[in-house]
Short mmCIF file of C-alpha atoms and ligand atoms in Angstrom, two decimals:
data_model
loop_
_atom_site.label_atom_id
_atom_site.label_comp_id
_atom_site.label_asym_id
_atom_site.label_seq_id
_atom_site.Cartn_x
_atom_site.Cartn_y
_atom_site.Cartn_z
CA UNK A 176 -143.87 -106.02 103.61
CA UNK A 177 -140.92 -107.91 105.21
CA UNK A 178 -141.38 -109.13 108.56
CA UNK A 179 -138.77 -107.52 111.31
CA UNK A 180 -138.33 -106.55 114.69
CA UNK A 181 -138.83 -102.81 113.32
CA UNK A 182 -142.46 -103.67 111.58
CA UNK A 183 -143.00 -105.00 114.93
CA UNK A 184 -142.13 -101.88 116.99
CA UNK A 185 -143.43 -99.23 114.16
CA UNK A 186 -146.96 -101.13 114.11
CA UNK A 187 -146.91 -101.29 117.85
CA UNK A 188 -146.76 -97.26 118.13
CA UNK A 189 -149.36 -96.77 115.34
CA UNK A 190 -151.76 -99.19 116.28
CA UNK A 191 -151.16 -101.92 113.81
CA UNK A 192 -152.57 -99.77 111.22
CA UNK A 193 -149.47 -100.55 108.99
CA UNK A 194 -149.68 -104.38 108.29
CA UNK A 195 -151.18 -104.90 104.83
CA UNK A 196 -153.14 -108.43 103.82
CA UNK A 197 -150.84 -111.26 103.33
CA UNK A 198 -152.02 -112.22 99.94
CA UNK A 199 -153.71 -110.65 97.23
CA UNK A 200 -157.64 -111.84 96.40
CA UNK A 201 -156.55 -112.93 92.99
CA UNK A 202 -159.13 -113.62 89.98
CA UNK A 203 -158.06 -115.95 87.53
CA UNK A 204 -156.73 -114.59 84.69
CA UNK A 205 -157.13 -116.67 80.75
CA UNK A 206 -154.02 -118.93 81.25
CA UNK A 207 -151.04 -119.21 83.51
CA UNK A 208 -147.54 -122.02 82.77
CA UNK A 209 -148.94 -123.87 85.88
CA UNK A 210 -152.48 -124.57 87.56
CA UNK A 211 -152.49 -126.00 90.67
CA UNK A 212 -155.79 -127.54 92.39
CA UNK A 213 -156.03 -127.12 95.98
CA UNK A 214 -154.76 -124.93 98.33
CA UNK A 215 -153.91 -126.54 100.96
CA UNK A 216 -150.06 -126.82 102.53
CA UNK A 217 -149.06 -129.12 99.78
CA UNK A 218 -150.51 -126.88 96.94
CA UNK A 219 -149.02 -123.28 98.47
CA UNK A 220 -146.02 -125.02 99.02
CA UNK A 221 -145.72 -126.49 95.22
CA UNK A 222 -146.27 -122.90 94.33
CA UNK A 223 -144.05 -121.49 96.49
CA UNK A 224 -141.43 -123.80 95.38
CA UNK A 225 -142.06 -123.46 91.49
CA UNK A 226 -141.40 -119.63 91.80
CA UNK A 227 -138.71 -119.73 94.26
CA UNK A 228 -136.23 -122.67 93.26
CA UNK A 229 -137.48 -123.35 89.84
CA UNK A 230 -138.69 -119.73 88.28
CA UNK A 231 -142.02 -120.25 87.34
CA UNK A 232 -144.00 -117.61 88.59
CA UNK A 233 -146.83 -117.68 86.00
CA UNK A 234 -149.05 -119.99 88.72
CA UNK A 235 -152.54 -120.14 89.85
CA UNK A 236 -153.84 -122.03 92.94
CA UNK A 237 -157.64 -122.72 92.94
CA UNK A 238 -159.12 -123.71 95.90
CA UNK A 239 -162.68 -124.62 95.95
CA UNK A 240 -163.31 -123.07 99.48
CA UNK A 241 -160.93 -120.94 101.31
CA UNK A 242 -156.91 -122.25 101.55
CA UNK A 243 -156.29 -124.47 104.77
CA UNK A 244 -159.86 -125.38 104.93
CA UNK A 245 -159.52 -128.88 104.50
CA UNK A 246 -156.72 -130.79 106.12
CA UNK A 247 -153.89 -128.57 106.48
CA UNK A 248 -156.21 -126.51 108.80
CA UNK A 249 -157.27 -130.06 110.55
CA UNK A 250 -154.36 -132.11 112.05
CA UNK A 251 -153.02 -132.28 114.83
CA UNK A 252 -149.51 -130.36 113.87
CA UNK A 253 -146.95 -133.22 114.24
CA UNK A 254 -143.83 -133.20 112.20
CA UNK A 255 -141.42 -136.05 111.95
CA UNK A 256 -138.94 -137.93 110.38
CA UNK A 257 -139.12 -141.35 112.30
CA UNK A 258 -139.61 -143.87 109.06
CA UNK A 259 -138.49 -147.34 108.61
CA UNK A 260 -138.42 -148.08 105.06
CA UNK A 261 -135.49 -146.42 103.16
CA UNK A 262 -138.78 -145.07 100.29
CA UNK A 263 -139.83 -143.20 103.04
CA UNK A 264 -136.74 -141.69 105.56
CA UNK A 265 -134.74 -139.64 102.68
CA UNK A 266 -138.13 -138.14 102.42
CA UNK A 267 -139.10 -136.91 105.21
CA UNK A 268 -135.83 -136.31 106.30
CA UNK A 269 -135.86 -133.68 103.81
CA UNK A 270 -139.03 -132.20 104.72
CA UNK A 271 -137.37 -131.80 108.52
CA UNK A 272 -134.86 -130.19 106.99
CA UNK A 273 -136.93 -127.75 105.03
CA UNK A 274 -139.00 -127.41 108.29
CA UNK A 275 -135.71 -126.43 110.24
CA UNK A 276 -135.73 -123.24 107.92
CA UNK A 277 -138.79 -122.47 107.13
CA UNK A 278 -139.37 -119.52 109.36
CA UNK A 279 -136.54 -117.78 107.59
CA UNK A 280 -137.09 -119.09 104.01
CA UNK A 281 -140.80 -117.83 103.99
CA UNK A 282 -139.99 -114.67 106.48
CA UNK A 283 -142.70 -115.99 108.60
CA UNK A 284 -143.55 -117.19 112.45
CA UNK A 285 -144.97 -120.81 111.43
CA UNK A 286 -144.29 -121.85 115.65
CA UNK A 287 -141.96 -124.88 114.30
CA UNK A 288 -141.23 -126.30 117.74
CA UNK A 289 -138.55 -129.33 118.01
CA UNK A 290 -139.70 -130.37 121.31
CA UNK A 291 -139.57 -134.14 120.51
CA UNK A 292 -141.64 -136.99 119.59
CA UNK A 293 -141.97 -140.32 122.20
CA UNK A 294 -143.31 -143.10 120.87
CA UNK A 295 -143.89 -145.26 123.73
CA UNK A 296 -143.65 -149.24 123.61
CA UNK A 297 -144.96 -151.61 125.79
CA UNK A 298 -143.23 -155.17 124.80
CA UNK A 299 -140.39 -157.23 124.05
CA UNK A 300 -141.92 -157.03 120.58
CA UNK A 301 -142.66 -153.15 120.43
CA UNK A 302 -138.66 -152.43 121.32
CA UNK A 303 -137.24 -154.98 119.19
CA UNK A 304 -139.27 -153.02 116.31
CA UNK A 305 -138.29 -149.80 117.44
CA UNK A 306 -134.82 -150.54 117.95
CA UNK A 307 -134.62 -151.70 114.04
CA UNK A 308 -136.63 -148.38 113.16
CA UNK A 309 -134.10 -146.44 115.28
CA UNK A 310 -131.40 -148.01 113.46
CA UNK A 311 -132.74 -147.57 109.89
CA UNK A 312 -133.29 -144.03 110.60
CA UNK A 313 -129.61 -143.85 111.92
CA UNK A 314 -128.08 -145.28 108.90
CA UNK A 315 -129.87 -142.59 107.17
CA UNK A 316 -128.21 -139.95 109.43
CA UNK A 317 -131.85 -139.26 111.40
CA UNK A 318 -131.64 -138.72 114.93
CA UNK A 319 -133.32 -141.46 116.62
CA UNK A 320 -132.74 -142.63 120.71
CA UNK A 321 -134.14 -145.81 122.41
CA UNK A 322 -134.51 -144.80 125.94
CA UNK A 323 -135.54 -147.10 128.51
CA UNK A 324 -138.49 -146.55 131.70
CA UNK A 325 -136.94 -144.58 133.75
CA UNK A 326 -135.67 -142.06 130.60
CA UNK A 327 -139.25 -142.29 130.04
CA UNK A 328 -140.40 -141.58 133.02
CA UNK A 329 -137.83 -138.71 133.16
CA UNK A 330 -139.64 -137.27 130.22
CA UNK A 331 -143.53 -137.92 130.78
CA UNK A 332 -143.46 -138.37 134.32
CA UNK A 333 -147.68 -137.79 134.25
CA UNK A 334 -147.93 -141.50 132.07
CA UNK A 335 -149.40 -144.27 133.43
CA UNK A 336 -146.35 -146.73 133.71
CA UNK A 337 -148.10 -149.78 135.77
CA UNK A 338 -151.33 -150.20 133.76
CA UNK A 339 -151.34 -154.08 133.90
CA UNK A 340 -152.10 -154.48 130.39
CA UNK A 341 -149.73 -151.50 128.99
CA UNK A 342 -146.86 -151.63 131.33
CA UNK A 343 -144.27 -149.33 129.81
CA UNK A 344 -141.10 -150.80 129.44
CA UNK A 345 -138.94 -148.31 126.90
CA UNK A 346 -139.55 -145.59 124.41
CA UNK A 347 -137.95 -144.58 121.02
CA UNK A 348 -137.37 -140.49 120.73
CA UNK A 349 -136.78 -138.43 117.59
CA UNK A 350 -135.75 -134.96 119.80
CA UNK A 351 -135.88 -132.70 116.13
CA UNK A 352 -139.43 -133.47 115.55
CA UNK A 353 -142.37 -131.83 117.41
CA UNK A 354 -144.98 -129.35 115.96
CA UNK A 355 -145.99 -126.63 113.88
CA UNK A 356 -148.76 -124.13 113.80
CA UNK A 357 -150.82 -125.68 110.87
CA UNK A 358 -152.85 -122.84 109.77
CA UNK A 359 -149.46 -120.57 109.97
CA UNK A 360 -147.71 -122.65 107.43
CA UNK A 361 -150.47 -122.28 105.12
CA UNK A 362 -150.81 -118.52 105.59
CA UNK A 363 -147.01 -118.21 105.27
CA UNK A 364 -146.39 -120.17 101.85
CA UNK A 365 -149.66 -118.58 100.72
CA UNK A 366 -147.93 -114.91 101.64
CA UNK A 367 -144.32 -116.06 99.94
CA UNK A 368 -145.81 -117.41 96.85
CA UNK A 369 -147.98 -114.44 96.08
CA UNK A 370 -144.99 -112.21 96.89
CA UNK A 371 -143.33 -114.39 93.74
CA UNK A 372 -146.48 -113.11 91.97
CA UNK A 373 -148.64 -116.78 92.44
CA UNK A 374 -152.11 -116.05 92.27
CA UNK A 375 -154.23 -117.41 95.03
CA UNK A 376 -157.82 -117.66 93.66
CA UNK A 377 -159.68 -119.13 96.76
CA UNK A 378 -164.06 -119.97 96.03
CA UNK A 379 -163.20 -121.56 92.53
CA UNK A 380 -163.68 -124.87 92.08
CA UNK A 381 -162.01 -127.64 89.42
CA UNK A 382 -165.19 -128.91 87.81
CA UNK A 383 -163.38 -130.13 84.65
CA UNK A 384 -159.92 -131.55 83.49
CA UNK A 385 -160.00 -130.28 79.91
CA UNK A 386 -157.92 -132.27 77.41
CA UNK A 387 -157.03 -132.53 74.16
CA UNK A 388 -155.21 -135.32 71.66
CA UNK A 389 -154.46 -137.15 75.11
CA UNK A 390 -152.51 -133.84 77.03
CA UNK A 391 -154.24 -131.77 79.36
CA UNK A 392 -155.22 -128.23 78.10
CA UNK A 393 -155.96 -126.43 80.80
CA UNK A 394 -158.92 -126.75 84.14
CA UNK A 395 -163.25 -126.09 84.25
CA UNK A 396 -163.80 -124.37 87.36
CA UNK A 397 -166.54 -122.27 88.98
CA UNK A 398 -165.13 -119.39 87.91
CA UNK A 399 -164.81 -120.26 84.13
CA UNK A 400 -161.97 -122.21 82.21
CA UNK A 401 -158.51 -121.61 83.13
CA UNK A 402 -156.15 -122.34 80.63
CA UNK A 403 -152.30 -124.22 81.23
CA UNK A 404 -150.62 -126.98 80.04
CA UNK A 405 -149.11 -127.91 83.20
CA UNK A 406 -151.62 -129.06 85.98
CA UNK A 407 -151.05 -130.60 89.27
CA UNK A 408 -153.49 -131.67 91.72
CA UNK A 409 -152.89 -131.63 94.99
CA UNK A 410 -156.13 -132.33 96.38
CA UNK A 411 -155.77 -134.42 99.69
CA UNK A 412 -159.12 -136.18 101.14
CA UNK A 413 -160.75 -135.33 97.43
CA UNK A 414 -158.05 -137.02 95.34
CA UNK A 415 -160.26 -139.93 93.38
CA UNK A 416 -162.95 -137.33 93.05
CA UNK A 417 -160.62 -135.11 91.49
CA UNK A 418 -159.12 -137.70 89.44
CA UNK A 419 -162.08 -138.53 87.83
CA UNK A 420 -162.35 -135.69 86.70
CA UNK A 421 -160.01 -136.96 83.89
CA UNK A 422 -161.36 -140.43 84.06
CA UNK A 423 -158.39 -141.96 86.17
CA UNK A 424 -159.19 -144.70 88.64
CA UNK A 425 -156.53 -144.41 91.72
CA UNK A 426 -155.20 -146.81 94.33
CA UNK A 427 -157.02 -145.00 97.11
CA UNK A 428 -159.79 -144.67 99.77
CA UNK A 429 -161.18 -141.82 101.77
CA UNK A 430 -161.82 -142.08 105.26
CA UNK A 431 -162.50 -139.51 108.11
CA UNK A 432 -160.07 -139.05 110.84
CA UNK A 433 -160.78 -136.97 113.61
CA UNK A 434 -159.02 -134.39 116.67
CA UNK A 435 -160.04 -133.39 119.83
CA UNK A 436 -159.01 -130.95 122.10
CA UNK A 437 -159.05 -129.83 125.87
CA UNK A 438 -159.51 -126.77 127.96
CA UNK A 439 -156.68 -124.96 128.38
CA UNK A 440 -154.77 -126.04 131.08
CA UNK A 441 -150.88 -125.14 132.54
CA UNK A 442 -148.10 -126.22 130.63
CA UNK A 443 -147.99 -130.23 131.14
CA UNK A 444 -146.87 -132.25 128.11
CA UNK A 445 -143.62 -130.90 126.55
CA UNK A 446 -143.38 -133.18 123.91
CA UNK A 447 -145.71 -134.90 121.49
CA UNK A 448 -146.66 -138.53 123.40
CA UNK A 449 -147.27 -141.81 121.20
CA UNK A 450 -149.13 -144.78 122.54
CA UNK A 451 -148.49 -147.05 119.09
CA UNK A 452 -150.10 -150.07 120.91
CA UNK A 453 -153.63 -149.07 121.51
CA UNK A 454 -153.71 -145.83 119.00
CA UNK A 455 -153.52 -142.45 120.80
CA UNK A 456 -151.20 -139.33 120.39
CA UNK A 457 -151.00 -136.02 122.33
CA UNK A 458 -149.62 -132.73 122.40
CA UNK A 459 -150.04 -129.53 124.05
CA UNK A 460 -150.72 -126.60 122.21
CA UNK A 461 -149.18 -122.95 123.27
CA UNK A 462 -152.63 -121.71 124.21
CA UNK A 463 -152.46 -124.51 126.87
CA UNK A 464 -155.41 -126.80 125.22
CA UNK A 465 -154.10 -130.72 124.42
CA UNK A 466 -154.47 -131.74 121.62
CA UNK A 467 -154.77 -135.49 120.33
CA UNK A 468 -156.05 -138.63 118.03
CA UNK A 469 -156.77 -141.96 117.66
CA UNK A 470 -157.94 -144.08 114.75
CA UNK A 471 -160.13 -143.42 111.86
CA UNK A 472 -163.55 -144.16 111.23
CA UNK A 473 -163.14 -147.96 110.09
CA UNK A 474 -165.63 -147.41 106.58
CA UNK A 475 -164.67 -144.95 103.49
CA UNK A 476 -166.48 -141.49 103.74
CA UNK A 477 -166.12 -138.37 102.54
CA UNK A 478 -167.91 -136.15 105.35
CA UNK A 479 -165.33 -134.12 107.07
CA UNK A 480 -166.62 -135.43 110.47
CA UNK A 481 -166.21 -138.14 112.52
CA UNK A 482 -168.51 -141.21 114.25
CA UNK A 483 -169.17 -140.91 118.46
CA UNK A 484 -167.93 -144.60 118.86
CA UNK A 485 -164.63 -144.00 117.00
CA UNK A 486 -164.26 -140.94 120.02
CA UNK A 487 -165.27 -143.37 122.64
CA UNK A 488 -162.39 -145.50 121.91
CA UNK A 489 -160.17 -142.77 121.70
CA UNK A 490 -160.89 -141.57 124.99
CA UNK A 491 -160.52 -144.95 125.61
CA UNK A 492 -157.36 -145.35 124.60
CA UNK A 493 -156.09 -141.69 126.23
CA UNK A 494 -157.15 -143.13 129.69
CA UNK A 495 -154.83 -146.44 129.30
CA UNK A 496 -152.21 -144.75 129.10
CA UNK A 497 -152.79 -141.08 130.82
CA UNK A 498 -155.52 -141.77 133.25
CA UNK A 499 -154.94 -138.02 134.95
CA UNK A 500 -156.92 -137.18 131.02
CA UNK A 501 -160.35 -138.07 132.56
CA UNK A 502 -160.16 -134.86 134.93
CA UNK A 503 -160.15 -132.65 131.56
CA UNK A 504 -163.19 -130.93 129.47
CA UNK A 505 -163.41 -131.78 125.57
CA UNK A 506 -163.80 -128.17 124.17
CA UNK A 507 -163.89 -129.38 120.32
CA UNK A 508 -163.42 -132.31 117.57
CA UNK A 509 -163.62 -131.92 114.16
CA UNK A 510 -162.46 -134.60 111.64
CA UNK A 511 -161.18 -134.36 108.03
CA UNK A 512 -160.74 -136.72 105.18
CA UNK A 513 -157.88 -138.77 104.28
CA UNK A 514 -156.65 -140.43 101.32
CA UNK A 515 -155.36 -143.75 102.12
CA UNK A 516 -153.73 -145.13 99.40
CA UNK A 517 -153.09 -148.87 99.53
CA UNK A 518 -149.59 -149.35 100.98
CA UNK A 519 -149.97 -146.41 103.42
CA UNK A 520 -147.17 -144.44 101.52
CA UNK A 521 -147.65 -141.12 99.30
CA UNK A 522 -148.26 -140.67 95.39
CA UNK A 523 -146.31 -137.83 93.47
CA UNK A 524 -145.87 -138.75 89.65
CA UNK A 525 -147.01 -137.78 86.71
CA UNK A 526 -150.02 -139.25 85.42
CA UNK A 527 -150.95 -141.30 82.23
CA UNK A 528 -152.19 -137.81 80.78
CA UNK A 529 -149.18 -135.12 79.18
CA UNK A 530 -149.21 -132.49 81.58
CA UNK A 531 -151.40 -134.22 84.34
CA UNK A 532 -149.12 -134.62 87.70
CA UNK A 533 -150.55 -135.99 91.11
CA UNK A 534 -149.70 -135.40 94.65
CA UNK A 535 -151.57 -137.43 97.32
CA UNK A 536 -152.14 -140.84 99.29
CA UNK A 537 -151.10 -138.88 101.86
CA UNK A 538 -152.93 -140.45 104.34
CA UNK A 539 -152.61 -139.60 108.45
CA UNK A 540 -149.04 -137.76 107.46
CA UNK A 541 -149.42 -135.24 105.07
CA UNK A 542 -148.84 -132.22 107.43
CA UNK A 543 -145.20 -133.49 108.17
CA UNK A 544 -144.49 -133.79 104.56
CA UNK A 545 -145.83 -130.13 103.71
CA UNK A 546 -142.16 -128.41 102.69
CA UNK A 547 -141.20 -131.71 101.34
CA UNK A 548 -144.07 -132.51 98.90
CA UNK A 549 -144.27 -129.02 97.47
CA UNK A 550 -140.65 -129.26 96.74
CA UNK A 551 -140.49 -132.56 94.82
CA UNK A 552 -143.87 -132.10 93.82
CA UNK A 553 -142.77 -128.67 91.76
CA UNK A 554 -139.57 -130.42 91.40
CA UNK A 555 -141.53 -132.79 89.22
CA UNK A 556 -143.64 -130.23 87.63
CA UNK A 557 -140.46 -128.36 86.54
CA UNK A 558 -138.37 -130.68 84.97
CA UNK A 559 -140.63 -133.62 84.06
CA UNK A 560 -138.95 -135.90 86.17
CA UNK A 561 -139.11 -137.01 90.07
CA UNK A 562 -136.92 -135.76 92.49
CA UNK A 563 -134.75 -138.25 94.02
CA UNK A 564 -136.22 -138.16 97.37
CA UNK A 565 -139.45 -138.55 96.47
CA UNK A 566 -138.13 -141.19 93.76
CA UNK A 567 -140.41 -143.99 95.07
CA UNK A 568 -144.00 -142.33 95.02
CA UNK A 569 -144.63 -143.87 91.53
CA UNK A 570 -148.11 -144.02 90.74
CA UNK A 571 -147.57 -147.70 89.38
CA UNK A 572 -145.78 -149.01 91.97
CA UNK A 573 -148.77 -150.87 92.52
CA UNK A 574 -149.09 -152.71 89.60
CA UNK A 575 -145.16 -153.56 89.54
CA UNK A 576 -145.24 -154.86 92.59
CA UNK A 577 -142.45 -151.71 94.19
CA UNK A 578 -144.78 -151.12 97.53
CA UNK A 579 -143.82 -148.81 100.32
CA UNK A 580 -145.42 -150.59 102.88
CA UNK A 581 -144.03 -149.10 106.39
CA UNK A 582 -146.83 -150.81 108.54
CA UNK A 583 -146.48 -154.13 106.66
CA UNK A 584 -150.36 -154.60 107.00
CA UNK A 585 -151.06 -155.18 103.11
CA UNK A 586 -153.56 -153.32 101.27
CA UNK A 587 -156.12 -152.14 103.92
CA UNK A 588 -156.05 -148.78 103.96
CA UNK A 589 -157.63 -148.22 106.52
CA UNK A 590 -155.33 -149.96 108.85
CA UNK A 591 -152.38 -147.86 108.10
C1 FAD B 197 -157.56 -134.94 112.41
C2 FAD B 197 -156.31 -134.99 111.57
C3 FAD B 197 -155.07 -135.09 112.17
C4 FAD B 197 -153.92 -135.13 111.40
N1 FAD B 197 -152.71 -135.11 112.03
C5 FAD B 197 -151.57 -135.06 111.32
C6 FAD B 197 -150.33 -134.90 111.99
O1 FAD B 197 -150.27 -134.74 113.21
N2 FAD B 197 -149.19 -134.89 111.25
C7 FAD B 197 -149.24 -135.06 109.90
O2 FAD B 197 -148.19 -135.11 109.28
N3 FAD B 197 -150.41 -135.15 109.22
C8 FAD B 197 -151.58 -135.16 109.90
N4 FAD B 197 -152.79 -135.21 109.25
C9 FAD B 197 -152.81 -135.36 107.78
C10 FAD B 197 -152.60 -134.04 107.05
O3 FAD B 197 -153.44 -133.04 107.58
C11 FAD B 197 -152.87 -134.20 105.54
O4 FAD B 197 -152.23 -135.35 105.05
C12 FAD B 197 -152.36 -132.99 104.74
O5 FAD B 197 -152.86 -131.80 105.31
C13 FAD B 197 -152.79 -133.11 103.28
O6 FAD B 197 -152.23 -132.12 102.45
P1 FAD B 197 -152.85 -130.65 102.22
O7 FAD B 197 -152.49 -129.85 103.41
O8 FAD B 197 -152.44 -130.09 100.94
O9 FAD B 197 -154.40 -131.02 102.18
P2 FAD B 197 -155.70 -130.12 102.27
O10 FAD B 197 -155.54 -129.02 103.25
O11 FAD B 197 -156.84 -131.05 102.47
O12 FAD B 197 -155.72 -129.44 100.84
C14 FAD B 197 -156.46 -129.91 99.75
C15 FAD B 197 -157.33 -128.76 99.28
O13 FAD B 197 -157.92 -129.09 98.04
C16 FAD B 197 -159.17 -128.43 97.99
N5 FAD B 197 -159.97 -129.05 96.93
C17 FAD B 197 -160.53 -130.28 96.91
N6 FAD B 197 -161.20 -130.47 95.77
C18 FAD B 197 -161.05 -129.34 95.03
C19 FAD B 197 -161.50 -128.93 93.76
N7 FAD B 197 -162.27 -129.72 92.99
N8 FAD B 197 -161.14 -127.70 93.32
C20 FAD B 197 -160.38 -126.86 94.07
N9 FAD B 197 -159.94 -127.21 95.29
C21 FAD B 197 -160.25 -128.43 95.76
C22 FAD B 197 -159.73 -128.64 99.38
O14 FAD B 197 -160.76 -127.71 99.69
C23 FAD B 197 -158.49 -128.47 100.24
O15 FAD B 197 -158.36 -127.14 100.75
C24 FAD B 197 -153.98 -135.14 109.98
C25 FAD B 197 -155.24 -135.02 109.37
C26 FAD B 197 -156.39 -134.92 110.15
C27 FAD B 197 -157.72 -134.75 109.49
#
């Protein structure tokens, strides 16, 4: 079924008894061209991709548990394109571009909303930084506006601007970036890809990379062996579990970050807020709740929950810088598990095994780079070779010394 104003109107007169499931419940059949593991964003998307722009439609996702239960159902919903480092803007410029028309490219409502993302700074230091990142993202035709206090003030009039320590003195604004409805983008490339007859097989589990004179032969799951000689994994906060499934070490820890949100409350915050200096970023959700973040939990883990002190400082950190916060309920948090690679910057290669490709090390910003990573990710899977976007996610980059490091912190993962 195509989505339209008519399907709209007919199932309003019948009662809704028209609308049909959005995907099939696929079982796995002996073999398909391409196996991918994880259905999450990235892996519907890769799907999607490979049948739409590249014509393979003989796909499988697996997905241990059901798709967009681990991160893609988690985050907090912020897209953006606001990079420094010129690895990183062509890439996520694309994926804002993809975003801009998704709705229409899948047929479905995904709630992409460009309402704008405000990074706030607080120092001499903060704007000189964010005046460079403005003008990177510029020269890589990416809006990008340095505003001042009283622009700021203009736009988040309910920030504290006199906190002694905080004081906020400027702000840099990308106005095309904003949110999406997370669990909507899943359900929409999982709906498009199974209309290009991709089979979603959701409750089966990769237990086994199964290879043979050094190329990969097809994937052990739950549900029995699944044949292909094409497999990517797309795994997220499971990626060196996954990997080691076919014995490869990667450059990456796991750590939980969590998200909290509020009662419901009038509309407030029209934009997504971001206080870079102590940690902290917020948005409002349609429903009225706000939604926001802070750090991760500072030790590796793989529990999809979070520690009370790491909330603590969050809260912490909202009250700095939005002290009006401290009047509001916490409904719910919930945490998930990220892969921080070393440099803070993605992975999508292939690996050292023939058929064996890898998407991950996405760590807090995977959501953003949902349209973008399934495209260059099946890009990759299609032809053999990365796309040019994504042309500096090389696996090795580590060893030759060709790091992505926006945060210039070094290898600590878990301060990017
Ligand atoms: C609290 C929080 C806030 C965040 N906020 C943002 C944000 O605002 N903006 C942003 O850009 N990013 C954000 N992120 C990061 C973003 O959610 C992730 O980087 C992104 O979702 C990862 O890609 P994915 O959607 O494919 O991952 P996932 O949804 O995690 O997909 C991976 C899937 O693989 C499955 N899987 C794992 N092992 C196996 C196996 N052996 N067999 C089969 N299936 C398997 C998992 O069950 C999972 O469904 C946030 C993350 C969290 C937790």
């Amino acid at each position: 079924m195509t989505f339209s104003g008519f399907q709209l109107l007919k199932n309003a007169l019948n009662g809704g008894t028209g609308w049909t499931p959005h995907w099939r419940k696929a079982e796995p059949k002996a073999a398909y061209d391409v196996v991918i593991v994880g259905g999450g964003g990235h892996g519907l998307a890769t799907a999607h991709y490979l049948a739409k722009e590249f014509g393979i439609n003989n796909v499988a996702v697996i997905e241990k548990g059901w798709i967009g239960s681990g991160n893609a159902g988690r985050n907090t919903t912020i897209i953006r394109s606001n990079y420094l480092l010129p690895g990183n803007i062509p890439f996520y410029e694309l994926g804002m571009k993809l975003w801009e028309g998704l709705e229409q490219d899948l047929n479905y409502n995904a709630m992409v909303s460009q309402r704008g993302v405000l990074n706030l700074c607080h120092s001499d230091a903060q704007r000189d930084a964010f005046a460079r990142r403005g003008n990177a993202m510029r020269l890589h035709g990416v809006d990008a506006e340095l505003i001042d206090r009283e622009a700021v003030r203009g736009m988040a009039p309910y920030l504290d601007f006199d906190n002694a320590r905080f004081p906020i003195i400027g702000g840099l604004v990308q106005r095309r970036g904003g949110t999406a409805r997370h669990d909507a983008v899943v359900w929409g490339y999982a709906r498009a890809a199974d209309r290009r007859g991709v089979d979603i097989i959701e409750n089966c589990e990769a237990t086994g990379l199964r290879r043979e004179g050094g190329k990969i032969v097809g994937v052990e799951t739950t549900k029995g062996f699944i044949g292909a000689n094409r497999v990517g994994l797309s795994v997220a906060g499971n990626s060196s579990r996954v990997a080691a499934l076919a014995e490869m070490r990667l450059p990456i820890e796991s750590y939980a970050l969590q998200a909290f949100v509020t009662e419901s409350i009038k509309p407030l915050i029209d934009c997504v807020v971001t206080f870079g200096a102590g940690h902290f970023y917020i948005s409002q959700s349609d429903k009225g709740s706000l939604v926001f973040g802070g750090d991760l939990d500072p030790f590796p883990s793989y529990a999809q929950r979070g520690s009370l002190h790491v909330f603590s400082d969050v809260a912490e950190n909202a009250m700095a810088v939005m002290p009006m916060l401290g009047r509001l309920r916490i409904l719910r948090s919930w945490g998930g598990v990220m892969d921080m690679s070393m440099d803070g910057s993605p992975i999508i290669d292939a690996t050292p095994i023939e058929g064996l490709f890898f998407n991950g090390g996405w760590c807090y910003g995977g959501f953003k780079a949902t349209p973008a990573a399934g495209f260059c990710f099946a890009h990759l899977i299609a032809k053999g070779e990365p796309h040019h976007a994504a042309a500096a996610y090389r696996l090795d980059r580590f060893a030759t010394g060709r790091i992505i490091d926006e945060k210039g912190v070094g290898a600590t993962p878990n301060l990017h």
